Short mmCIF file of C-alpha atoms in Angstrom, two decimals:
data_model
loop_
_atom_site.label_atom_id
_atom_site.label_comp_id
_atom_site.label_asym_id
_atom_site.label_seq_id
_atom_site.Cartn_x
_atom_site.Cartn_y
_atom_site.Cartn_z
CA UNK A 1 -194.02 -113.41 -46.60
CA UNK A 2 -195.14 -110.05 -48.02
CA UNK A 3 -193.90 -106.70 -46.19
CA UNK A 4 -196.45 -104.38 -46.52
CA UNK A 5 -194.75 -101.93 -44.55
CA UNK A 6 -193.84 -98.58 -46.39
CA UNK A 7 -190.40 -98.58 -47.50
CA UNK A 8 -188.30 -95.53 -47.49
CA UNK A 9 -189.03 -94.76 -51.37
CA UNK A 10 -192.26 -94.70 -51.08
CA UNK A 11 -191.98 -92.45 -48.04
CA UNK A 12 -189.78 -90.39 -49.77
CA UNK A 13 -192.79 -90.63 -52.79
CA UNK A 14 -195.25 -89.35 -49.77
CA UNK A 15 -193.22 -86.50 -49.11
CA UNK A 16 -192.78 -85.39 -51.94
CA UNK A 17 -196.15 -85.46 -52.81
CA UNK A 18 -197.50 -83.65 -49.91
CA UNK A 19 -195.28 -81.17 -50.43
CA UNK A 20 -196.56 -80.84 -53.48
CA UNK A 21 -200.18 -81.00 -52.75
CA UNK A 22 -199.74 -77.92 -49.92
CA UNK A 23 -198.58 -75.74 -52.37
CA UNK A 24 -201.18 -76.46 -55.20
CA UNK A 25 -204.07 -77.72 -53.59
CA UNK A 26 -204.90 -75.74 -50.51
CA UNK A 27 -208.22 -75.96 -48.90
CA UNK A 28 -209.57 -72.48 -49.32
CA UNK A 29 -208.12 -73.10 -53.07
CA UNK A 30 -210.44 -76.56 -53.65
CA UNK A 31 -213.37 -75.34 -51.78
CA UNK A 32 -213.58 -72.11 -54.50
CA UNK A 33 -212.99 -74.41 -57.04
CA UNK A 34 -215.91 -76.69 -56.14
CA UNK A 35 -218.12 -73.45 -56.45
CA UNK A 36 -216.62 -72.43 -59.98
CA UNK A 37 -217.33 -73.83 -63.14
CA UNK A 38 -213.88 -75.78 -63.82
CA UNK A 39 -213.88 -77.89 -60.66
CA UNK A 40 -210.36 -79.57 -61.97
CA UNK A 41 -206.92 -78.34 -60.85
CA UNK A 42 -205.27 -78.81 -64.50
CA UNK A 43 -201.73 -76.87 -62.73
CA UNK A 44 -201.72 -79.09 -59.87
CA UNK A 45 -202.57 -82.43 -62.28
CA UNK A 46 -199.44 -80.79 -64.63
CA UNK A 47 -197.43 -80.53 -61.44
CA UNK A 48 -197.79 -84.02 -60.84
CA UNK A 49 -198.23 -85.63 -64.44
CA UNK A 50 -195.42 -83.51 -66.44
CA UNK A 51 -193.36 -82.30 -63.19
CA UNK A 52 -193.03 -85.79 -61.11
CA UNK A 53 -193.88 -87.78 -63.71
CA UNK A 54 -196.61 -89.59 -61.87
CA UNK A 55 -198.82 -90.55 -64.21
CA UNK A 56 -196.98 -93.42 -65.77
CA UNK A 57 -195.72 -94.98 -62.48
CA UNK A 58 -197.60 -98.12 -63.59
CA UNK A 59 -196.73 -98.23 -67.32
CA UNK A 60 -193.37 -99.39 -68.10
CA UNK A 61 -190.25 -97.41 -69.04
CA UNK A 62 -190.13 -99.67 -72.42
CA UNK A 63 -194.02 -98.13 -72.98
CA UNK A 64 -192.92 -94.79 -71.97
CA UNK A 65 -193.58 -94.75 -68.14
CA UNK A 66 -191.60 -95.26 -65.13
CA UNK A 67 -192.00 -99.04 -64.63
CA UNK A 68 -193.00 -98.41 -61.18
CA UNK A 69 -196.20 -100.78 -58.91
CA UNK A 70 -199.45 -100.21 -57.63
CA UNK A 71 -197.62 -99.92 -54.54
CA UNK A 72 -196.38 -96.69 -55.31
CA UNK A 73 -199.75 -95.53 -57.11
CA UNK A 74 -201.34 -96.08 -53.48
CA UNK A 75 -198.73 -93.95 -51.71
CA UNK A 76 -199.46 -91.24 -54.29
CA UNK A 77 -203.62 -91.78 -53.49
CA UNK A 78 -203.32 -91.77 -49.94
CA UNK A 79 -201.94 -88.43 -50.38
CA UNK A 80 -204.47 -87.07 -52.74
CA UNK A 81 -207.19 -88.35 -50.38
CA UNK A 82 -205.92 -85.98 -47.54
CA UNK A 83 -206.29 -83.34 -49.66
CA UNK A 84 -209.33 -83.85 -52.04
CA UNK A 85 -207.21 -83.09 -54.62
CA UNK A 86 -209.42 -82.15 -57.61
CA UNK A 87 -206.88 -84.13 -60.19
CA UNK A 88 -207.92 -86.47 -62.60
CA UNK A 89 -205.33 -89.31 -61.20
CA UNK A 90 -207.50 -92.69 -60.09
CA UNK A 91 -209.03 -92.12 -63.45
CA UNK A 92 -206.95 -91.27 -65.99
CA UNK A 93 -203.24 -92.39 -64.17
CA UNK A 94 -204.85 -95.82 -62.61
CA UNK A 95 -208.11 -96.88 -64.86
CA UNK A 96 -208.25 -95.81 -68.17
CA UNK A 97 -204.00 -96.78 -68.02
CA UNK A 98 -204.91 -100.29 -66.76
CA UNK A 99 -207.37 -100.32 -69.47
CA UNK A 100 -204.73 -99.78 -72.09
CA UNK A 101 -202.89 -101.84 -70.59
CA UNK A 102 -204.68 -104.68 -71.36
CA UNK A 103 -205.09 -103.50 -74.68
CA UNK A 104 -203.29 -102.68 -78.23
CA UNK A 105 -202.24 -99.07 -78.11
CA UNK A 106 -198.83 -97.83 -77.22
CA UNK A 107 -199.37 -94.23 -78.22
CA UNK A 108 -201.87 -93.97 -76.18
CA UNK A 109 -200.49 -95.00 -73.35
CA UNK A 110 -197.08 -92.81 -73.39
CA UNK A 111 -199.16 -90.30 -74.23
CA UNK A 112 -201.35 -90.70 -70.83
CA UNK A 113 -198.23 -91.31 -68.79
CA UNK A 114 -196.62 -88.16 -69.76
CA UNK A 115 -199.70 -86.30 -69.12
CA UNK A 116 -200.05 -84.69 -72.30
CA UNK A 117 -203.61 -86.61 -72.51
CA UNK A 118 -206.07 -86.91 -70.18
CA UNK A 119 -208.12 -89.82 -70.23
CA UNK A 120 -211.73 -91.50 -69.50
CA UNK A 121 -212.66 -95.28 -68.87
CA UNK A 122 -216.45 -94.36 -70.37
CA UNK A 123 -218.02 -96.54 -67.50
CA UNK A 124 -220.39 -95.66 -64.52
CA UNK A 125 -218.52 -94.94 -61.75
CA UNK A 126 -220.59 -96.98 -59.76
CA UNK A 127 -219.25 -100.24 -61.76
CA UNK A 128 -217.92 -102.99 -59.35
CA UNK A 129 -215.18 -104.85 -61.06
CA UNK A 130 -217.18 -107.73 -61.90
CA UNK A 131 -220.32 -105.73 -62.71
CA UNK A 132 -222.60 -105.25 -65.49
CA UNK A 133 -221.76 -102.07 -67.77
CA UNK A 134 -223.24 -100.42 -70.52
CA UNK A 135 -222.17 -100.25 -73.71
CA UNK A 136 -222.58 -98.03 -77.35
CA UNK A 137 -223.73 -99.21 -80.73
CA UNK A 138 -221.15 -99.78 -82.76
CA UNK A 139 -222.40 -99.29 -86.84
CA UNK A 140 -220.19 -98.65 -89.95
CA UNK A 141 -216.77 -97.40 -87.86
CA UNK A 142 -219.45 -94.97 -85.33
CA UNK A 143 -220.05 -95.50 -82.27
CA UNK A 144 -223.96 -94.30 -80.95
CA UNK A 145 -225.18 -93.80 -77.32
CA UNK A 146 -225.27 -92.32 -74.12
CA UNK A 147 -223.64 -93.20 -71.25
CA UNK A 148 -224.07 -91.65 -67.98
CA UNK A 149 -221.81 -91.22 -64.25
CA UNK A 150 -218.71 -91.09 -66.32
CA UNK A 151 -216.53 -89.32 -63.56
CA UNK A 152 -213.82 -87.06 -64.85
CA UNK A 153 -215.24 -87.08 -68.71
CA UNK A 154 -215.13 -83.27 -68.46
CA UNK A 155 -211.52 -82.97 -68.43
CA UNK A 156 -210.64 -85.57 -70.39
CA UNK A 157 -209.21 -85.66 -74.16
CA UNK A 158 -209.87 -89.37 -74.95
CA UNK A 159 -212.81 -91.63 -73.86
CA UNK A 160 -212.09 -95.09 -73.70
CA UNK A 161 -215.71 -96.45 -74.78
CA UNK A 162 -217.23 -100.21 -74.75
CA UNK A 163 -219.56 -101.18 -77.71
CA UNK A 164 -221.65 -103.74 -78.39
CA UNK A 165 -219.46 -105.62 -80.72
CA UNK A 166 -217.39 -106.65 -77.93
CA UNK A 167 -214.66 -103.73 -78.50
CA UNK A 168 -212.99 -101.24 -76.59
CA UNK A 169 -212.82 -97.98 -78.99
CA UNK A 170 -210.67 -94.63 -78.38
CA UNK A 171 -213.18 -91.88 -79.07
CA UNK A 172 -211.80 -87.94 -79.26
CA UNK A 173 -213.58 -86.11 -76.39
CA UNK A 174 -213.90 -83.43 -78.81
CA UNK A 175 -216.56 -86.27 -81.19
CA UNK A 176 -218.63 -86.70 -78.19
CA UNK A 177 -221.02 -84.21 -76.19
CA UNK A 178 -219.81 -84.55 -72.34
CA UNK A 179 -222.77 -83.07 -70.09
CA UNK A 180 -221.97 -82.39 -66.96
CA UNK A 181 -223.98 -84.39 -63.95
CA UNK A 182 -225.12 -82.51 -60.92
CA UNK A 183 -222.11 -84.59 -58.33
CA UNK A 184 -222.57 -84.85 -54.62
CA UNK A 185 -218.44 -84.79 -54.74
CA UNK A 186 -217.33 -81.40 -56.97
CA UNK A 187 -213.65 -82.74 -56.78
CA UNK A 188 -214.46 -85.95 -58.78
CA UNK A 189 -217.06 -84.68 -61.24
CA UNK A 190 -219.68 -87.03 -63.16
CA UNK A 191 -221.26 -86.29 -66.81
CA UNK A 192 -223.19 -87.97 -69.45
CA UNK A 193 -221.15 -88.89 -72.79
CA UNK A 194 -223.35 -88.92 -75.26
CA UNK A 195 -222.10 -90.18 -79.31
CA UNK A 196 -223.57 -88.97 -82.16
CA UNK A 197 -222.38 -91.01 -84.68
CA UNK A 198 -218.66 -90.63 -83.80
CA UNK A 199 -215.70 -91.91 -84.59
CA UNK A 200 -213.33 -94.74 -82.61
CA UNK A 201 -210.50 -96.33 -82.73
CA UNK A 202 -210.57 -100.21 -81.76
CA UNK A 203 -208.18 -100.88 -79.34
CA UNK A 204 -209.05 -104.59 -78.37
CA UNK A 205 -211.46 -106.54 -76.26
CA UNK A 206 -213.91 -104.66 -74.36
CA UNK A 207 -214.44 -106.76 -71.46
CA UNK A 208 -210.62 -108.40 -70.34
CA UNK A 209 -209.89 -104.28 -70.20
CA UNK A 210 -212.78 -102.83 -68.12
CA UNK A 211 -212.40 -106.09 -65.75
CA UNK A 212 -209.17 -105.40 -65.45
CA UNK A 213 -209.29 -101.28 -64.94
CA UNK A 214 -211.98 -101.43 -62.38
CA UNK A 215 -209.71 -104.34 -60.37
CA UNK A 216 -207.14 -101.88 -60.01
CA UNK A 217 -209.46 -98.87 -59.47
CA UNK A 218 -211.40 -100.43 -56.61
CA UNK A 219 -208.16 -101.83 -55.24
CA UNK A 220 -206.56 -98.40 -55.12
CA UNK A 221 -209.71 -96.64 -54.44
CA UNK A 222 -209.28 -98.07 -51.04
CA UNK A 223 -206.15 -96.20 -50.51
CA UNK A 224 -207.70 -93.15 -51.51
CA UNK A 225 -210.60 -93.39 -48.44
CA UNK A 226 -207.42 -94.30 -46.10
CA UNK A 227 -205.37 -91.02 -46.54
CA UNK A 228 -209.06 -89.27 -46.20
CA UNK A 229 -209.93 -91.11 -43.31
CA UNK A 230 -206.61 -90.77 -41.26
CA UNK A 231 -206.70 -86.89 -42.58
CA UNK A 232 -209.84 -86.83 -41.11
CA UNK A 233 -208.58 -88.84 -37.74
CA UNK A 234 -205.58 -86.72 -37.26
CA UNK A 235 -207.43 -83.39 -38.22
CA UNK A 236 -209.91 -83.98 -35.11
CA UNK A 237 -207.00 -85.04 -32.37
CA UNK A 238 -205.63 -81.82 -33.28
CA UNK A 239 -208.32 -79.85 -32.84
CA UNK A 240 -209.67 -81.64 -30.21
CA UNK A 241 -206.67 -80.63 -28.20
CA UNK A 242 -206.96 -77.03 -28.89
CA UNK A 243 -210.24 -76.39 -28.07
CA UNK A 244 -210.97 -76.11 -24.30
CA UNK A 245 -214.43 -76.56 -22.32
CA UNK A 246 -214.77 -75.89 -18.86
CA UNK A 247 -211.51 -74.57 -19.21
CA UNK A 248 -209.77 -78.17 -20.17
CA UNK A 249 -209.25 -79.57 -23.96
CA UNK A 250 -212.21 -81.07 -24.97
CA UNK A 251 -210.23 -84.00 -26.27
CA UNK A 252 -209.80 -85.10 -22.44
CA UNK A 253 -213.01 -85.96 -22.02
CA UNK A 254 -213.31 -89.75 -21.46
CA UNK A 255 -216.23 -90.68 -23.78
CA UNK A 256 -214.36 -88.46 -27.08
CA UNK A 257 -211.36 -90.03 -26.31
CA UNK A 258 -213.19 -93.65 -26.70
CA UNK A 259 -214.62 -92.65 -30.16
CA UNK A 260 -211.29 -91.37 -31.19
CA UNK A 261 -209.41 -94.74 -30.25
CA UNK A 262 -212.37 -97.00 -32.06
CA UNK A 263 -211.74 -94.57 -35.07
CA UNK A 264 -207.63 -95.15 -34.87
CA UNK A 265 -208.56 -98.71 -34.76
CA UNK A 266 -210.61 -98.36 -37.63
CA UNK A 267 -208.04 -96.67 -39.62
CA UNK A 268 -205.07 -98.84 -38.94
CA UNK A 269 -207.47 -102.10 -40.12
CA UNK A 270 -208.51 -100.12 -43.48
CA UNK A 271 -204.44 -99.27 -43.63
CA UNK A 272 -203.42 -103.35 -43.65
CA UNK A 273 -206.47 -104.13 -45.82
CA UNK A 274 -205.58 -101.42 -48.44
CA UNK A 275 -201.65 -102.31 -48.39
CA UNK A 276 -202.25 -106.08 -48.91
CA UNK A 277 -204.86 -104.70 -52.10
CA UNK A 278 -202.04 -102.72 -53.28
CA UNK A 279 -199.18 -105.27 -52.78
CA UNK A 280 -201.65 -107.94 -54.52
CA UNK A 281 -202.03 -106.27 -57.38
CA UNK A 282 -198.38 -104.56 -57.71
CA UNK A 283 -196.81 -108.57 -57.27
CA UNK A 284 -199.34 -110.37 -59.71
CA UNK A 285 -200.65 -113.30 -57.62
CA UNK A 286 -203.13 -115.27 -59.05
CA UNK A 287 -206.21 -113.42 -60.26
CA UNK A 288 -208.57 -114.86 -57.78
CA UNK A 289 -206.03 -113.93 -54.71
CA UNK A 290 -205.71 -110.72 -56.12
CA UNK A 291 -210.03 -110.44 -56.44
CA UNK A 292 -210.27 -111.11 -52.98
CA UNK A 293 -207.72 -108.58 -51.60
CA UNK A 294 -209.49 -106.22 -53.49
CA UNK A 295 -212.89 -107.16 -52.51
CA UNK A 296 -211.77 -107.38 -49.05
CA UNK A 297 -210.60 -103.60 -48.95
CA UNK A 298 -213.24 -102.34 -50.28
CA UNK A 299 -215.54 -103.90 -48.12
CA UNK A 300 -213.71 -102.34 -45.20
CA UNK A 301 -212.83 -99.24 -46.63
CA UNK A 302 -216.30 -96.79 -47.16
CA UNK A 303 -217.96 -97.91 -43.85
CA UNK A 304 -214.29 -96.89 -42.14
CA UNK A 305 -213.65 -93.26 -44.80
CA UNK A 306 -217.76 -92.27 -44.00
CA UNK A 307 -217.15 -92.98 -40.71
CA UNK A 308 -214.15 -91.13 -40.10
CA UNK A 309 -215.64 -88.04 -42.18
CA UNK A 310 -218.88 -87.63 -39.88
CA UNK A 311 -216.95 -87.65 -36.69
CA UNK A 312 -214.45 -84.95 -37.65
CA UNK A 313 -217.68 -83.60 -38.56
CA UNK A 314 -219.12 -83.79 -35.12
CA UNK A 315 -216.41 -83.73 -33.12
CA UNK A 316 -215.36 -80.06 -34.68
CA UNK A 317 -219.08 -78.76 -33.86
CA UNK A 318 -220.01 -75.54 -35.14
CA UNK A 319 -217.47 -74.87 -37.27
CA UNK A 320 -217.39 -78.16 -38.54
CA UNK A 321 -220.97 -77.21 -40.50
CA UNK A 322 -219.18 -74.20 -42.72
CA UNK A 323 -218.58 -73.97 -45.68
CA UNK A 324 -215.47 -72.42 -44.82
CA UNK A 325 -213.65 -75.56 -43.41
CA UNK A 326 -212.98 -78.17 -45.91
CA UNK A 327 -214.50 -81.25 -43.50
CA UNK A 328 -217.80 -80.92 -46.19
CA UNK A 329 -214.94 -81.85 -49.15
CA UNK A 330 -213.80 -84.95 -47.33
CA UNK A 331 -217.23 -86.43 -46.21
CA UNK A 332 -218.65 -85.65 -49.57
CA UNK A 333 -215.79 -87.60 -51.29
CA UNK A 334 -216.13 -90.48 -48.91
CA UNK A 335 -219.62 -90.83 -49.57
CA UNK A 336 -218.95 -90.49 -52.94
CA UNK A 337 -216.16 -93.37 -52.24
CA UNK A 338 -218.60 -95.41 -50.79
CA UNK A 339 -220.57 -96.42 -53.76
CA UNK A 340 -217.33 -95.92 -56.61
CA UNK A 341 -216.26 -99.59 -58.39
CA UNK A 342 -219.09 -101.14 -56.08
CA UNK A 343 -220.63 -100.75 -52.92
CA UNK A 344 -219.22 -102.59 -49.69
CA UNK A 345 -222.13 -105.01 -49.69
CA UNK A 346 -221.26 -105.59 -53.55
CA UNK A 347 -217.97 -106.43 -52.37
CA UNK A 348 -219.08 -108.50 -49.23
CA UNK A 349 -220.87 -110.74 -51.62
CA UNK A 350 -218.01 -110.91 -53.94
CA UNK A 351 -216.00 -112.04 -50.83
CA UNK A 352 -218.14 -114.57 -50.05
CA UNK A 353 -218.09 -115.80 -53.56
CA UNK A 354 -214.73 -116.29 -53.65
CA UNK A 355 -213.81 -118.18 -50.46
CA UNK A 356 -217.22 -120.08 -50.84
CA UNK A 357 -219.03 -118.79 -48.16
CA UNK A 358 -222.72 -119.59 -48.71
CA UNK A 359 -225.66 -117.29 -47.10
CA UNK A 360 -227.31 -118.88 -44.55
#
């Protein structure tokens, strides 16, 4: 039977992390960088890439990586959901890896899991793992298009770009124009790649790799939205017992306290769903066991993360509308979340698909 119960290394990873996180990515410090024009915490991502190594927890040591699962990626998302973290990790550490992964390019890789290279799975963002994406034009070694929602292409130093001949090419960011998208979520910025006749790199099949990045990055996605949603969760209990009405907390009024418990609830559900995602793709069960896990979290996990974002937002009141409190970072990320690798009704059909559940 699977244990998907935290075990002391990856609390000790959680830890660690946080620790991290407090001292690099503080709210006051994400909030001005949402309002500047380099929205990415590049010291926090070194921190965490070069520093803890991070990065390459799911490449293998042989590859240059530290061999570790998707169970530890998730620990290390939950963790960057809590605190917005402007870092370029589901994308570069989780999708555009598992898309190398799956392809022919070893450099590459070691050089993404050391963090000396940032990189870009050039797909919408919006993608569900079985979706339909767009591709380039491949002609004469060149690849020529535009593709648009490309979240993190900003930052990164190599785009990992689909063409019509069925490839997967490496493109230098430097050979494409990246143009930045106006993003409801600053932390997790969108642009347009556009190629001009650049130059790529074949590094395989096309579609095996993007099927296989956007598994993993809606899987882990879901752990994400959990460490924002019990952020969120444990944010308003605190504050909720602070603040005082009538001269008692306002948390100790009977109908707060129910919306509080049906939001626990909520978040220990989207907890067990994202684990058994996690755990499914960290022990390689068969690929339609591991679809549905997936598919399953992610159906769960934006209702639970948008959820969980509005009532902090609520719950805190007037202060909760300010710029100055970082609630607006977390429910713009979750509904950001909410529609990244597929929407929850894209993955309530894919559910049904799956166990052959037919509409009525």
């Amino acid at each position: 039977m699977t244990d998907l119960l935290y075990s002391e290394e990856e609390e000790a990873l959680r830890a660690a992390v946080r620790d991290l996180l407090a001292d690099h990515c503080d709210a006051p410090g994400v909030i001005a960088r949402t309002e500047s024009d380099a929205p990415h915490d590049l010291a926090a991502w070194k921190a965490l890439a070069d520093g803890m190594g991070l990065a390459g927890l799911l490449v293998p040591e042989e590859k240059g990586g530290q061999g570790a699962t998707h169970r530890e990626v998730a620990v290390v998302l939950e963790e960057l959901g809590r605190a917005v973290a402007p870092v370029p990790y589901l994308t570069s550490a989780v999708v555009a890896t598992e898309a190398l992964l799956a392809s022919d390019a070893d450099d590459l890789l070691a050089e993404l899991a050391s963090g000396r290279k940032i990189g870009a799975l050039a797909v919408a963002l919006n993608v569900a793992p079985g979706g339909a994406y767009k591709v380039v034009r491949h002609e004469d070694g060149t690849l020529h298009g535009e593709l648009t929602s490309v979240a993190d292409a900003v930052v990164a130093d190599v785009l990992l770009v689909p063409a019509d001949d069925g490839g997967l090419y490496a493109v230098d960011a430097a050979e494409a124009t990246v143009v930045p998208q106006v993003s409801l979520d600053l932390t997790r910025p969108l642009a347009i790649v556009r190629l001009d006749g650049a130059p790529g790199r074949l590094l395989g099949d096309a579609e095996p790799a993007v099927r296989r990045a956007l598994r993993a990055g809606a899987g882990l996605l879901a752990s994400e939205q959990l460490g924002l949603a019990d952020w969120a969760l444990t944010e308003t209990v605190r504050y909720l017992k602070e603040r005082k009405q009538f001269n008692r907390p306002v948390g100790g009024f009977q109908a707060l306290k129910h919306r509080l418990a049906q939001l626990w609830l909520e978040v220990v559900n989207l907890r067990a769903a994202a684990r058994n995602a996690a755990d499914a793709l960290a022990n390689g069960e068969s690929a339609e066991e591991t679809a549905l896990a997936v598919a399953v979290a992610q159906a769960y996990a934006a209702p639970v993360a948008v959820h969980a974002a509005e009532e902090a937002l609520q719950l805190h009141a007037g202060i909760g509308m300010t710029w100055e409190h970082p609630i607006h970072l977390s429910l713009k990320r979750a509904k950001a979340d909410s529609i990244a690798y597929g929407t929850a009704g894209a993955h309530r059909g894919a559910v049904a698909e799956l166990v052959d559940l037919q509409a009525p």
